[in-house]
Every structure is written in C-alpha cells, then in structure tokens.
mmCIF file with all atom_site columns, C-alpha atoms in Angstrom:
data_model
loop_
_atom_site.group_PDB
_atom_site.id
_atom_site.type_symbol
_atom_site.label_atom_id
_atom_site.label_alt_id
_atom_site.label_comp_id
_atom_site.label_asym_id
_atom_site.label_entity_id
_atom_site.label_seq_id
_atom_site.pdbx_PDB_ins_code
_atom_site.Cartn_x
_atom_site.Cartn_y
_atom_site.Cartn_z
_atom_site.occupancy
_atom_site.B_iso_or_equiv
_atom_site.pdbx_formal_charge
_atom_site.auth_seq_id
_atom_site.auth_comp_id
_atom_site.auth_asym_id
_atom_site.auth_atom_id
_atom_site.pdbx_PDB_model_num
ATOM 1   C CA . MET A 1 1   ? 0.000   0.000   0.000   1.00 49.00 ? 42  MET A CA 1
ATOM 2   C CA . SER A 1 2   ? 1.325   3.355   -0.895  1.00 49.00 ? 43  SER A CA 1
ATOM 3   C CA . MET A 1 3   ? 2.184   5.885   1.787   1.00 52.00 ? 44  MET A CA 1
ATOM 4   C CA . LEU A 1 4   ? -0.138  8.321   0.057   1.00 51.00 ? 45  LEU A CA 1
ATOM 5   C CA . THR A 1 5   ? -3.123  6.057   0.457   1.00 50.00 ? 46  THR A CA 1
ATOM 6   C CA . PRO A 1 6   ? -5.442  7.400   3.149   1.00 53.00 ? 47  PRO A CA 1
ATOM 7   C CA . PRO A 1 7   ? -5.792  5.056   6.075   1.00 55.00 ? 48  PRO A CA 1
ATOM 8   C CA . GLY A 1 8   ? -8.880  2.881   6.134   1.00 53.00 ? 49  GLY A CA 1
ATOM 9   C CA . MET A 1 9   ? -9.214  2.693   2.413   1.00 51.00 ? 50  MET A CA 1
ATOM 10  C CA . GLY A 1 10  ? -7.284  -0.543  2.248   1.00 52.00 ? 51  GLY A CA 1
ATOM 11  C CA . GLY A 1 11  ? -5.423  0.538   -0.738  1.00 52.00 ? 52  GLY A CA 1
ATOM 12  C CA . ARG A 1 12  ? -8.562  0.761   -2.691  1.00 53.00 ? 53  ARG A CA 1
ATOM 13  C CA . TYR A 1 13  ? -8.032  4.365   -3.710  1.00 50.00 ? 54  TYR A CA 1
ATOM 14  C CA . LYS A 1 14  ? -4.723  5.716   -4.818  1.00 54.00 ? 55  LYS A CA 1
ATOM 15  C CA . ILE A 1 15  ? -3.626  9.229   -5.686  1.00 52.00 ? 56  ILE A CA 1
ATOM 16  C CA . THR A 1 16  ? -1.659  9.079   -8.842  1.00 55.00 ? 57  THR A CA 1
ATOM 17  C CA . GLY A 1 17  ? -0.345  11.667  -11.217 1.00 53.00 ? 58  GLY A CA 1
ATOM 18  C CA . ASP A 1 18  ? 0.449   15.297  -10.493 1.00 55.00 ? 59  ASP A CA 1
ATOM 19  C CA . LYS A 1 19  ? -3.160  16.641  -10.189 1.00 53.00 ? 60  LYS A CA 1
ATOM 20  C CA . TYR A 1 20  ? -4.837  17.084  -6.811  1.00 51.00 ? 61  TYR A CA 1
ATOM 21  C CA . PRO A 1 21  ? -8.424  17.899  -5.934  1.00 54.00 ? 62  PRO A CA 1
ATOM 22  C CA . ARG A 1 22  ? -9.009  21.654  -5.333  1.00 55.00 ? 63  ARG A CA 1
ATOM 23  C CA . MET A 1 23  ? -11.310 23.207  -2.744  1.00 54.00 ? 64  MET A CA 1
ATOM 24  C CA . ARG A 1 24  ? -13.826 25.483  -4.480  1.00 55.00 ? 65  ARG A CA 1
ATOM 25  C CA . ARG A 1 25  ? -15.663 28.390  -2.821  1.00 54.00 ? 66  ARG A CA 1
ATOM 26  C CA . ASN A 1 26  ? -19.393 28.391  -2.631  1.00 58.00 ? 67  ASN A CA 1
ATOM 27  C CA . ARG A 1 27  ? -20.552 30.315  -5.710  1.00 61.00 ? 68  ARG A CA 1
ATOM 28  C CA . GLY A 1 28  ? -23.972 30.961  -4.193  1.00 62.00 ? 69  GLY A CA 1
ATOM 29  C CA . ARG A 1 29  ? -22.549 32.992  -1.313  1.00 66.00 ? 70  ARG A CA 1
ATOM 30  C CA . ARG A 1 30  ? -20.387 35.079  -3.604  1.00 68.00 ? 71  ARG A CA 1
ATOM 31  C CA . ARG A 1 31  ? -23.353 35.944  -5.814  1.00 70.00 ? 72  ARG A CA 1
ATOM 32  C CA . LEU A 1 32  ? -25.457 36.909  -2.778  1.00 68.00 ? 73  LEU A CA 1
ATOM 33  C CA . ALA A 1 33  ? -22.747 39.245  -1.450  1.00 67.00 ? 74  ALA A CA 1
ATOM 34  C CA . PHE A 1 34  ? -22.409 40.890  -4.868  1.00 67.00 ? 75  PHE A CA 1
ATOM 35  C CA . ALA A 1 35  ? -26.173 41.407  -5.087  1.00 69.00 ? 76  ALA A CA 1
ATOM 36  C CA . VAL A 1 36  ? -26.258 43.078  -1.625  1.00 66.00 ? 77  VAL A CA 1
ATOM 37  C CA . ILE A 1 37  ? -23.420 45.470  -2.533  1.00 76.00 ? 78  ILE A CA 1
ATOM 38  C CA . ALA A 1 38  ? -25.071 46.357  -5.845  1.00 70.00 ? 79  ALA A CA 1
ATOM 39  C CA . SER A 1 39  ? -28.398 47.074  -4.106  1.00 70.00 ? 80  SER A CA 1
ATOM 40  C CA . VAL A 1 40  ? -26.771 49.411  -1.543  1.00 65.00 ? 81  VAL A CA 1
ATOM 41  C CA . ALA A 1 41  ? -24.970 51.315  -4.281  1.00 66.00 ? 82  ALA A CA 1
ATOM 42  C CA . ALA A 1 42  ? -28.178 51.673  -6.328  1.00 65.00 ? 83  ALA A CA 1
ATOM 43  C CA . LEU A 1 43  ? -30.091 53.016  -3.310  1.00 67.00 ? 84  LEU A CA 1
ATOM 44  C CA . GLY A 1 44  ? -27.337 55.542  -2.619  1.00 65.00 ? 85  GLY A CA 1
ATOM 45  C CA . LEU A 1 45  ? -27.373 56.817  -6.202  1.00 64.00 ? 86  LEU A CA 1
ATOM 46  C CA . LEU A 1 46  ? -31.187 57.014  -6.188  1.00 64.00 ? 87  LEU A CA 1
ATOM 47  C CA . GLY A 1 47  ? -31.199 59.100  -2.995  1.00 64.00 ? 88  GLY A CA 1
ATOM 48  C CA . TRP A 1 48  ? -28.508 61.482  -4.284  1.00 66.00 ? 89  TRP A CA 1
ATOM 49  C CA . GLY A 1 49  ? -30.399 61.947  -7.556  1.00 61.00 ? 90  GLY A CA 1
ATOM 50  C CA . THR A 1 50  ? -33.625 62.751  -5.683  1.00 63.00 ? 91  THR A CA 1
ATOM 51  C CA . LEU A 1 51  ? -31.870 65.467  -3.653  1.00 61.00 ? 92  LEU A CA 1
ATOM 52  C CA . GLN A 1 52  ? -30.455 67.006  -6.825  1.00 64.00 ? 93  GLN A CA 1
ATOM 53  C CA . LEU A 1 53  ? -33.909 67.136  -8.432  1.00 57.00 ? 94  LEU A CA 1
ATOM 54  C CA . ILE A 1 54  ? -35.396 68.812  -5.343  1.00 60.00 ? 95  ILE A CA 1
ATOM 55  C CA . ASP A 1 55  ? -32.604 71.402  -5.449  1.00 62.00 ? 96  ASP A CA 1
ATOM 56  C CA . VAL A 1 56  ? -33.239 72.152  -9.124  1.00 55.00 ? 97  VAL A CA 1
ATOM 57  C CA . PHE A 1 57  ? -37.013 72.638  -8.789  1.00 56.00 ? 98  PHE A CA 1
ATOM 58  C CA . THR A 1 58  ? -37.003 74.566  -5.499  1.00 60.00 ? 99  THR A CA 1
ATOM 59  C CA . GLY A 1 59  ? -33.874 76.632  -6.050  1.00 57.00 ? 100 GLY A CA 1
ATOM 60  C CA . GLY A 1 60  ? -32.653 75.815  -2.582  1.00 53.00 ? 101 GLY A CA 1
ATOM 61  C CA . ASP A 1 61  ? -35.282 78.069  -1.004  1.00 53.00 ? 102 ASP A CA 1
ATOM 62  C CA . LYS A 1 62  ? -36.424 75.500  1.521   1.00 49.00 ? 103 LYS A CA 1
ATOM 63  C CA . ALA A 1 63  ? -32.892 74.791  2.607   1.00 43.00 ? 104 ALA A CA 1
ATOM 64  C CA . ASP A 1 64  ? -32.184 78.482  3.052   1.00 50.00 ? 105 ASP A CA 1
ATOM 65  C CA . ALA A 1 65  ? -35.398 78.985  5.008   1.00 48.00 ? 106 ALA A CA 1
ATOM 66  C CA . VAL A 1 66  ? -34.567 76.140  7.360   1.00 46.00 ? 107 VAL A CA 1
ATOM 67  C CA . GLY A 1 67  ? -30.872 77.023  7.608   1.00 49.00 ? 108 GLY A CA 1
ATOM 68  C CA . ALA A 1 68  ? -31.221 80.665  8.604   1.00 51.00 ? 109 ALA A CA 1
ATOM 69  C CA . ALA A 1 69  ? -34.536 82.426  9.204   1.00 54.00 ? 110 ALA A CA 1
ATOM 70  C CA . ALA A 1 70  ? -34.499 86.216  8.791   1.00 54.00 ? 111 ALA A CA 1
ATOM 71  C CA . ASP A 1 71  ? -34.520 88.191  11.999  1.00 59.00 ? 112 ASP A CA 1
ATOM 72  C CA . CYS A 1 72  ? -37.516 90.514  11.612  1.00 63.00 ? 113 CYS A CA 1
ATOM 73  C CA . THR A 1 73  ? -37.483 91.849  15.150  1.00 58.00 ? 114 THR A CA 1
ATOM 74  C CA . PRO A 1 74  ? -37.811 95.662  14.859  1.00 57.00 ? 115 PRO A CA 1
ATOM 75  C CA . SER A 1 75  ? -34.754 97.518  16.081  1.00 56.00 ? 116 SER A CA 1
ATOM 76  C CA . PRO A 1 76  ? -35.379 100.224 18.618  1.00 51.00 ? 117 PRO A CA 1
ATOM 77  C CA . SER A 1 77  ? -35.036 103.669 17.054  1.00 48.00 ? 118 SER A CA 1
ATOM 78  C CA . PRO A 1 78  ? -33.885 106.738 18.923  1.00 45.00 ? 119 PRO A CA 1
ATOM 79  C CA . SER A 1 79  ? -36.638 108.893 20.339  1.00 41.00 ? 120 SER A CA 1
ATOM 80  C CA . PRO A 1 80  ? -37.185 112.317 18.740  1.00 38.00 ? 121 PRO A CA 1
ATOM 81  C CA . SER A 1 81  ? -35.607 113.992 21.784  1.00 37.00 ? 122 SER A CA 1
ATOM 82  C CA . GLN A 1 82  ? -32.330 112.248 20.956  1.00 40.00 ? 123 GLN A CA 1
ATOM 83  C CA . ARG A 1 83  ? -32.137 113.681 17.453  1.00 42.00 ? 124 ARG A CA 1
ATOM 84  C CA . PRO A 1 84  ? -30.326 116.986 16.903  1.00 43.00 ? 125 PRO A CA 1
ATOM 85  C CA . VAL A 1 85  ? -32.793 119.656 15.758  1.00 48.00 ? 126 VAL A CA 1
ATOM 86  C CA . LYS A 1 86  ? -31.648 122.829 14.038  1.00 66.00 ? 127 LYS A CA 1
ATOM 87  C CA . ALA A 1 87  ? -33.027 125.850 15.871  1.00 87.00 ? 128 ALA A CA 1
ATOM 88  C CA . LEU A 1 88  ? -35.389 127.864 13.687  1.00 93.00 ? 129 LEU A CA 1
ATOM 89  C CA . PRO A 1 89  ? -35.263 131.663 13.796  1.00 95.00 ? 130 PRO A CA 1
ATOM 90  C CA . LYS A 1 90  ? -38.104 133.450 15.512  1.00 96.00 ? 131 LYS A CA 1
ATOM 91  C CA . PRO A 1 91  ? -40.284 135.832 13.463  1.00 97.00 ? 132 PRO A CA 1
ATOM 92  C CA . GLY A 1 92  ? -38.627 138.806 15.191  1.00 97.00 ? 133 GLY A CA 1
ATOM 93  C CA . GLN A 1 93  ? -35.266 137.659 13.756  1.00 97.00 ? 134 GLN A CA 1
ATOM 94  C CA . ILE A 1 94  ? -36.523 137.663 10.146  1.00 98.00 ? 135 ILE A CA 1
ATOM 95  C CA . THR A 1 95  ? -36.783 140.790 8.005   1.00 98.00 ? 136 THR A CA 1
ATOM 96  C CA . VAL A 1 96  ? -39.473 140.535 5.314   1.00 98.00 ? 137 VAL A CA 1
ATOM 97  C CA . ASN A 1 97  ? -39.595 142.738 2.209   1.00 98.00 ? 138 ASN A CA 1
ATOM 98  C CA . VAL A 1 98  ? -43.223 142.754 1.027   1.00 98.00 ? 139 VAL A CA 1
ATOM 99  C CA . LEU A 1 99  ? -43.501 143.374 -2.723  1.00 98.00 ? 140 LEU A CA 1
ATOM 100 C CA . ASN A 1 100 ? -46.700 143.575 -4.731  1.00 98.00 ? 141 ASN A CA 1
ATOM 101 C CA . ALA A 1 101 ? -46.671 141.894 -8.167  1.00 98.00 ? 142 ALA A CA 1
ATOM 102 C CA . THR A 1 102 ? -50.415 142.375 -8.768  1.00 97.00 ? 143 THR A CA 1
ATOM 103 C CA . PRO A 1 103 ? -52.460 145.234 -10.227 1.00 95.00 ? 144 PRO A CA 1
ATOM 104 C CA . ARG A 1 104 ? -54.213 145.729 -6.863  1.00 96.00 ? 145 ARG A CA 1
ATOM 105 C CA . SER A 1 105 ? -52.894 148.774 -5.047  1.00 94.00 ? 146 SER A CA 1
ATOM 106 C CA . GLY A 1 106 ? -52.241 148.853 -1.299  1.00 95.00 ? 147 GLY A CA 1
ATOM 107 C CA . LEU A 1 107 ? -51.868 145.049 -1.072  1.00 97.00 ? 148 LEU A CA 1
ATOM 108 C CA . ALA A 1 108 ? -48.205 145.157 -0.017  1.00 97.00 ? 149 ALA A CA 1
ATOM 109 C CA . LYS A 1 109 ? -48.877 147.604 2.842   1.00 97.00 ? 150 LYS A CA 1
ATOM 110 C CA . SER A 1 110 ? -51.858 145.735 4.308   1.00 97.00 ? 151 SER A CA 1
ATOM 111 C CA . THR A 1 111 ? -49.944 142.430 4.153   1.00 98.00 ? 152 THR A CA 1
ATOM 112 C CA . ALA A 1 112 ? -46.861 143.980 5.755   1.00 98.00 ? 153 ALA A CA 1
ATOM 113 C CA . ASP A 1 113 ? -48.977 145.408 8.587   1.00 98.00 ? 154 ASP A CA 1
ATOM 114 C CA . GLU A 1 114 ? -50.434 141.960 9.335   1.00 98.00 ? 155 GLU A CA 1
ATOM 115 C CA . LEU A 1 115 ? -46.986 140.319 9.316   1.00 98.00 ? 156 LEU A CA 1
ATOM 116 C CA . LYS A 1 116 ? -45.732 142.997 11.713  1.00 98.00 ? 157 LYS A CA 1
ATOM 117 C CA . LYS A 1 117 ? -48.566 142.166 14.119  1.00 97.00 ? 158 LYS A CA 1
ATOM 118 C CA . ARG A 1 118 ? -47.410 138.539 14.035  1.00 97.00 ? 159 ARG A CA 1
ATOM 119 C CA . GLY A 1 119 ? -43.904 139.484 15.116  1.00 97.00 ? 160 GLY A CA 1
ATOM 120 C CA . PHE A 1 120 ? -41.985 139.744 11.838  1.00 98.00 ? 161 PHE A CA 1
ATOM 121 C CA . LYS A 1 121 ? -39.654 142.657 11.114  1.00 98.00 ? 162 LYS A CA 1
ATOM 122 C CA . ILE A 1 122 ? -40.657 144.559 8.009   1.00 98.00 ? 163 ILE A CA 1
ATOM 123 C CA . GLY A 1 123 ? -38.151 145.883 5.499   1.00 98.00 ? 164 GLY A CA 1
ATOM 124 C CA . GLU A 1 124 ? -39.037 147.324 2.090   1.00 98.00 ? 165 GLU A CA 1
ATOM 125 C CA . VAL A 1 125 ? -42.721 147.653 1.160   1.00 98.00 ? 166 VAL A CA 1
ATOM 126 C CA . GLY A 1 126 ? -43.678 148.433 -2.445  1.00 97.00 ? 167 GLY A CA 1
ATOM 127 C CA . ASN A 1 127 ? -44.062 147.076 -5.949  1.00 97.00 ? 168 ASN A CA 1
ATOM 128 C CA . ALA A 1 128 ? -42.186 144.048 -7.305  1.00 97.00 ? 169 ALA A CA 1
ATOM 129 C CA . THR A 1 129 ? -39.355 144.437 -9.807  1.00 95.00 ? 170 THR A CA 1
ATOM 130 C CA . LYS A 1 130 ? -39.877 143.944 -13.563 1.00 95.00 ? 171 LYS A CA 1
ATOM 131 C CA . GLU A 1 131 ? -38.697 140.369 -13.261 1.00 95.00 ? 172 GLU A CA 1
ATOM 132 C CA . TYR A 1 132 ? -41.799 139.490 -11.208 1.00 97.00 ? 173 TYR A CA 1
ATOM 133 C CA . ASP A 1 133 ? -44.323 142.328 -11.732 1.00 96.00 ? 174 ASP A CA 1
ATOM 134 C CA . LYS A 1 134 ? -47.617 140.873 -13.103 1.00 95.00 ? 175 LYS A CA 1
ATOM 135 C CA . LYS A 1 135 ? -45.792 137.558 -13.696 1.00 95.00 ? 176 LYS A CA 1
ATOM 136 C CA . VAL A 1 136 ? -46.553 135.656 -10.482 1.00 96.00 ? 177 VAL A CA 1
ATOM 137 C CA . LYS A 1 137 ? -49.699 133.616 -11.110 1.00 92.00 ? 178 LYS A CA 1
ATOM 138 C CA . GLY A 1 138 ? -49.951 131.831 -7.761  1.00 94.00 ? 179 GLY A CA 1
ATOM 139 C CA . THR A 1 139 ? -50.413 133.188 -4.260  1.00 97.00 ? 180 THR A CA 1
ATOM 140 C CA . GLY A 1 140 ? -46.836 134.367 -4.029  1.00 97.00 ? 181 GLY A CA 1
ATOM 141 C CA . ILE A 1 141 ? -43.112 133.661 -4.021  1.00 98.00 ? 182 ILE A CA 1
ATOM 142 C CA . LEU A 1 142 ? -40.861 133.571 -0.977  1.00 98.00 ? 183 LEU A CA 1
ATOM 143 C CA . LEU A 1 143 ? -37.378 134.543 -2.100  1.00 98.00 ? 184 LEU A CA 1
ATOM 144 C CA . GLY A 1 144 ? -34.173 134.288 -0.054  1.00 97.00 ? 185 GLY A CA 1
ATOM 145 C CA . SER A 1 145 ? -30.621 133.026 0.046   1.00 97.00 ? 186 SER A CA 1
ATOM 146 C CA . ALA A 1 146 ? -29.718 129.333 -0.187  1.00 96.00 ? 187 ALA A CA 1
ATOM 147 C CA . ALA A 1 147 ? -28.903 129.405 3.531   1.00 95.00 ? 188 ALA A CA 1
ATOM 148 C CA . ALA A 1 148 ? -32.489 130.486 4.271   1.00 96.00 ? 189 ALA A CA 1
ATOM 149 C CA . THR A 1 149 ? -34.091 127.358 2.757   1.00 95.00 ? 190 THR A CA 1
ATOM 150 C CA . ASP A 1 150 ? -34.133 125.562 6.118   1.00 93.00 ? 191 ASP A CA 1
ATOM 151 C CA . SER A 1 151 ? -34.485 128.585 8.359   1.00 95.00 ? 192 SER A CA 1
ATOM 152 C CA . ALA A 1 152 ? -36.171 131.905 7.479   1.00 97.00 ? 193 ALA A CA 1
ATOM 153 C CA . LEU A 1 153 ? -38.059 130.769 4.355   1.00 97.00 ? 194 LEU A CA 1
ATOM 154 C CA . PRO A 1 154 ? -40.002 127.867 5.947   1.00 97.00 ? 195 PRO A CA 1
ATOM 155 C CA . VAL A 1 155 ? -40.811 130.057 8.967   1.00 97.00 ? 196 VAL A CA 1
ATOM 156 C CA . LEU A 1 156 ? -42.309 132.730 6.705   1.00 97.00 ? 197 LEU A CA 1
ATOM 157 C CA . ARG A 1 157 ? -44.111 130.041 4.722   1.00 97.00 ? 198 ARG A CA 1
ATOM 158 C CA . THR A 1 158 ? -46.212 129.202 7.776   1.00 97.00 ? 199 THR A CA 1
ATOM 159 C CA . GLN A 1 159 ? -48.013 132.501 7.032   1.00 97.00 ? 200 GLN A CA 1
ATOM 160 C CA . LEU A 1 160 ? -48.668 131.654 3.376   1.00 96.00 ? 201 LEU A CA 1
ATOM 161 C CA . ALA A 1 161 ? -48.692 127.890 2.917   1.00 92.00 ? 202 ALA A CA 1
ATOM 162 C CA . ASP A 1 162 ? -49.158 127.864 -0.866  1.00 93.00 ? 203 ASP A CA 1
ATOM 163 C CA . ALA A 1 163 ? -46.272 130.204 -1.621  1.00 96.00 ? 204 ALA A CA 1
ATOM 164 C CA . GLN A 1 164 ? -43.407 129.000 -3.805  1.00 96.00 ? 205 GLN A CA 1
ATOM 165 C CA . LEU A 1 165 ? -39.889 128.920 -2.340  1.00 96.00 ? 206 LEU A CA 1
ATOM 166 C CA . LYS A 1 166 ? -37.020 130.274 -4.453  1.00 96.00 ? 207 LYS A CA 1
ATOM 167 C CA . THR A 1 167 ? -33.402 131.259 -3.791  1.00 96.00 ? 208 THR A CA 1
ATOM 168 C CA . ASP A 1 168 ? -31.149 133.950 -5.154  1.00 95.00 ? 209 ASP A CA 1
ATOM 169 C CA . THR A 1 169 ? -27.573 135.135 -4.658  1.00 95.00 ? 210 THR A CA 1
ATOM 170 C CA . ARG A 1 170 ? -28.101 137.343 -1.591  1.00 94.00 ? 211 ARG A CA 1
ATOM 171 C CA . THR A 1 171 ? -25.868 136.659 1.397   1.00 92.00 ? 212 THR A CA 1
ATOM 172 C CA . LYS A 1 172 ? -28.179 137.561 4.295   1.00 93.00 ? 213 LYS A CA 1
ATOM 173 C CA . PRO A 1 173 ? -30.135 134.435 5.369   1.00 95.00 ? 214 PRO A CA 1
ATOM 174 C CA . ALA A 1 174 ? -32.361 136.421 7.737   1.00 97.00 ? 215 ALA A CA 1
ATOM 175 C CA . GLU A 1 175 ? -33.689 138.778 5.018   1.00 97.00 ? 216 GLU A CA 1
ATOM 176 C CA . VAL A 1 176 ? -36.339 137.401 2.633   1.00 98.00 ? 217 VAL A CA 1
ATOM 177 C CA . ASP A 1 177 ? -38.865 138.729 0.119   1.00 98.00 ? 218 ASP A CA 1
ATOM 178 C CA . LEU A 1 178 ? -42.568 138.029 -0.011  1.00 98.00 ? 219 LEU A CA 1
ATOM 179 C CA . ILE A 1 179 ? -43.656 138.688 -3.602  1.00 98.00 ? 220 ILE A CA 1
ATOM 180 C CA . ILE A 1 180 ? -47.458 138.725 -3.702  1.00 98.00 ? 221 ILE A CA 1
ATOM 181 C CA . GLY A 1 181 ? -48.965 136.983 -6.746  1.00 97.00 ? 222 GLY A CA 1
ATOM 182 C CA . THR A 1 182 ? -52.259 137.455 -8.551  1.00 96.00 ? 223 THR A CA 1
ATOM 183 C CA . GLY A 1 183 ? -53.724 134.384 -6.792  1.00 96.00 ? 224 GLY A CA 1
ATOM 184 C CA . PHE A 1 184 ? -53.226 135.925 -3.348  1.00 97.00 ? 225 PHE A CA 1
ATOM 185 C CA . LYS A 1 185 ? -56.320 136.492 -1.198  1.00 95.00 ? 226 LYS A CA 1
ATOM 186 C CA . ALA A 1 186 ? -55.012 136.711 2.355   1.00 96.00 ? 227 ALA A CA 1
ATOM 187 C CA . LEU A 1 187 ? -52.400 135.345 4.723   1.00 97.00 ? 228 LEU A CA 1
ATOM 188 C CA . ALA A 1 188 ? -53.189 132.171 6.641   1.00 96.00 ? 229 ALA A CA 1
ATOM 189 C CA . THR A 1 189 ? -55.251 132.762 9.747   1.00 96.00 ? 230 THR A CA 1
ATOM 190 C CA . LYS A 1 190 ? -53.287 133.364 12.932  1.00 95.00 ? 231 LYS A CA 1
ATOM 191 C CA . ALA A 1 191 ? -54.460 130.018 14.351  1.00 96.00 ? 232 ALA A CA 1
ATOM 192 C CA . ASP A 1 192 ? -53.422 128.079 11.232  1.00 96.00 ? 233 ASP A CA 1
ATOM 193 C CA . ALA A 1 193 ? -50.085 129.882 11.082  1.00 96.00 ? 234 ALA A CA 1
ATOM 194 C CA . ASP A 1 194 ? -49.339 129.103 14.745  1.00 95.00 ? 235 ASP A CA 1
ATOM 195 C CA . LYS A 1 195 ? -50.260 125.445 14.192  1.00 95.00 ? 236 LYS A CA 1
ATOM 196 C CA . ALA A 1 196 ? -47.982 125.259 11.152  1.00 95.00 ? 237 ALA A CA 1
ATOM 197 C CA . MET A 1 197 ? -45.151 126.816 13.178  1.00 94.00 ? 238 MET A CA 1
ATOM 198 C CA . THR A 1 198 ? -45.576 124.227 15.943  1.00 93.00 ? 239 THR A CA 1
ATOM 199 C CA . THR A 1 199 ? -45.472 121.396 13.407  1.00 93.00 ? 240 THR A CA 1
ATOM 200 C CA . LEU A 1 200 ? -42.396 122.890 11.752  1.00 92.00 ? 241 LEU A CA 1
ATOM 201 C CA . ALA A 1 201 ? -40.536 123.059 15.051  1.00 87.00 ? 242 ALA A CA 1
ATOM 202 C CA . LYS A 1 202 ? -41.179 119.384 15.853  1.00 83.00 ? 243 LYS A CA 1
ATOM 203 C CA . PRO A 1 203 ? -38.391 116.951 14.996  1.00 63.00 ? 244 PRO A CA 1
ATOM 204 C CA . THR A 1 204 ? -39.292 114.371 12.371  1.00 61.00 ? 245 THR A CA 1
ATOM 205 C CA . PRO A 1 205 ? -38.598 110.803 13.567  1.00 60.00 ? 246 PRO A CA 1
ATOM 206 C CA . THR A 1 206 ? -36.597 108.744 11.113  1.00 57.00 ? 247 THR A CA 1
ATOM 207 C CA . PRO A 1 207 ? -38.068 105.254 10.527  1.00 58.00 ? 248 PRO A CA 1
ATOM 208 C CA . SER A 1 208 ? -35.742 102.366 11.253  1.00 58.00 ? 249 SER A CA 1
ATOM 209 C CA . PRO A 1 209 ? -34.537 100.565 8.122   1.00 61.00 ? 250 PRO A CA 1
ATOM 210 C CA . THR A 1 210 ? -36.405 97.397  7.152   1.00 60.00 ? 251 THR A CA 1
ATOM 211 C CA . LYS A 1 211 ? -34.268 94.294  7.424   1.00 57.00 ? 252 LYS A CA 1
ATOM 212 C CA . GLN A 1 212 ? -33.687 92.288  4.294   1.00 63.00 ? 253 GLN A CA 1
ATOM 213 C CA . GLY A 1 213 ? -36.064 89.362  3.981   1.00 60.00 ? 254 GLY A CA 1
ATOM 214 C CA . CYS A 1 214 ? -38.758 90.795  6.257   1.00 56.00 ? 255 CYS A CA 1
#
C-alpha cells in the first residue's frame, strides 16, 4: 500500500499523477454578497439623484429657510428727543420785504402790517421788480438766500402755505422777500399759522430701516 493512500481505504483508492483535488468556494454565497453590494450602491445613487432634483425645482429656497430664518425683530429707534434739531429763527429775527406783483394797489402795505402784528420785522414795502411784476400767477413767491431754505423761508411760509420757495444770490439768510402773486387772497389765519409753526418746530422721527427678507 502506498504511503499516500489514506488510512482505512485498504489501498482501494490511490492518488496518482500530479493533479490534486481543489477546494472550491461556494458560488452561491459570492453571488449573494455581490447582489447586496449592488443594491446598496443603487439606493445611494437614487437618494442622491432625488436630492439634486429637489434642489433644481425649489432653487434651494427651503434649505435656506430652514438654515437661517431672517430676523424681523424691529430695532429700537432713537426717540425724537435724541435727534439733533436745528433751531429755527423766531419771526422777530426775520426781516421781510413785502412786494406787490399784482395790479391791486395797497396790497403790499396791508400784508406787511399783518406780518408785523405777528412778530416779523418789516423791510421794504412796495411794488415788485420787472422780473416778477404781473408775472406771479400763484399766491406768491418767498425769495431768499440758499442758507435760508431751512431757516427763514419755511418760517415765513407758515403765514402763506401755498407760496413757492425760491433762492437767489443774496448773502443775508435772515432777510427774505414776499412777492405777492395774482392768486393771493389773504395770509393764513393766525391760528393756522401758529399750528404750522408748531409742526415745523417738531423733529421728524426717522423710521428704522427694514431688514432684508422681512
């Protein structure tokens, strides 16, 4: 009996030649493992593709809304008392030249007298120059220097609300002209003028800026 004969076989089976039996792996297990891996990969690709489609059709709005919501809480704004207010001149600090640009005589004098009663200083009283005579169609023109646009001119305008404001090259901000137009009937009543002056002297609160996204 050959030494290569397994014991118990009684020499019935012999291993001859140079070829030996090989141990083969179970093909069924290998196929199952491959199928599991392929399924996981397919699910991953399907999920990624779904997210991309959602991004395309929504433009990422939902993600932005969830990620960072806009803070729309109103910011406290300073009270009017905290804002610097430019002091307006008083009527007694303003000199008014009353000029008549209408055909009605005596209109400049009667208007100047009423302004004097209301505390304004009166300068020249007479007819308007050629530039304005019979050419002012509205109630009147208030004429002064550029520096008077936020001081003397608006104060005088409280007496004649519909008057037009204009500037010239004069250098004295406290001296202004009231050129009476053909549409003039009378100055504002004393009560209306006082109310307009009170409103003018009040500071205007600045609204707080609206936050983006609110």
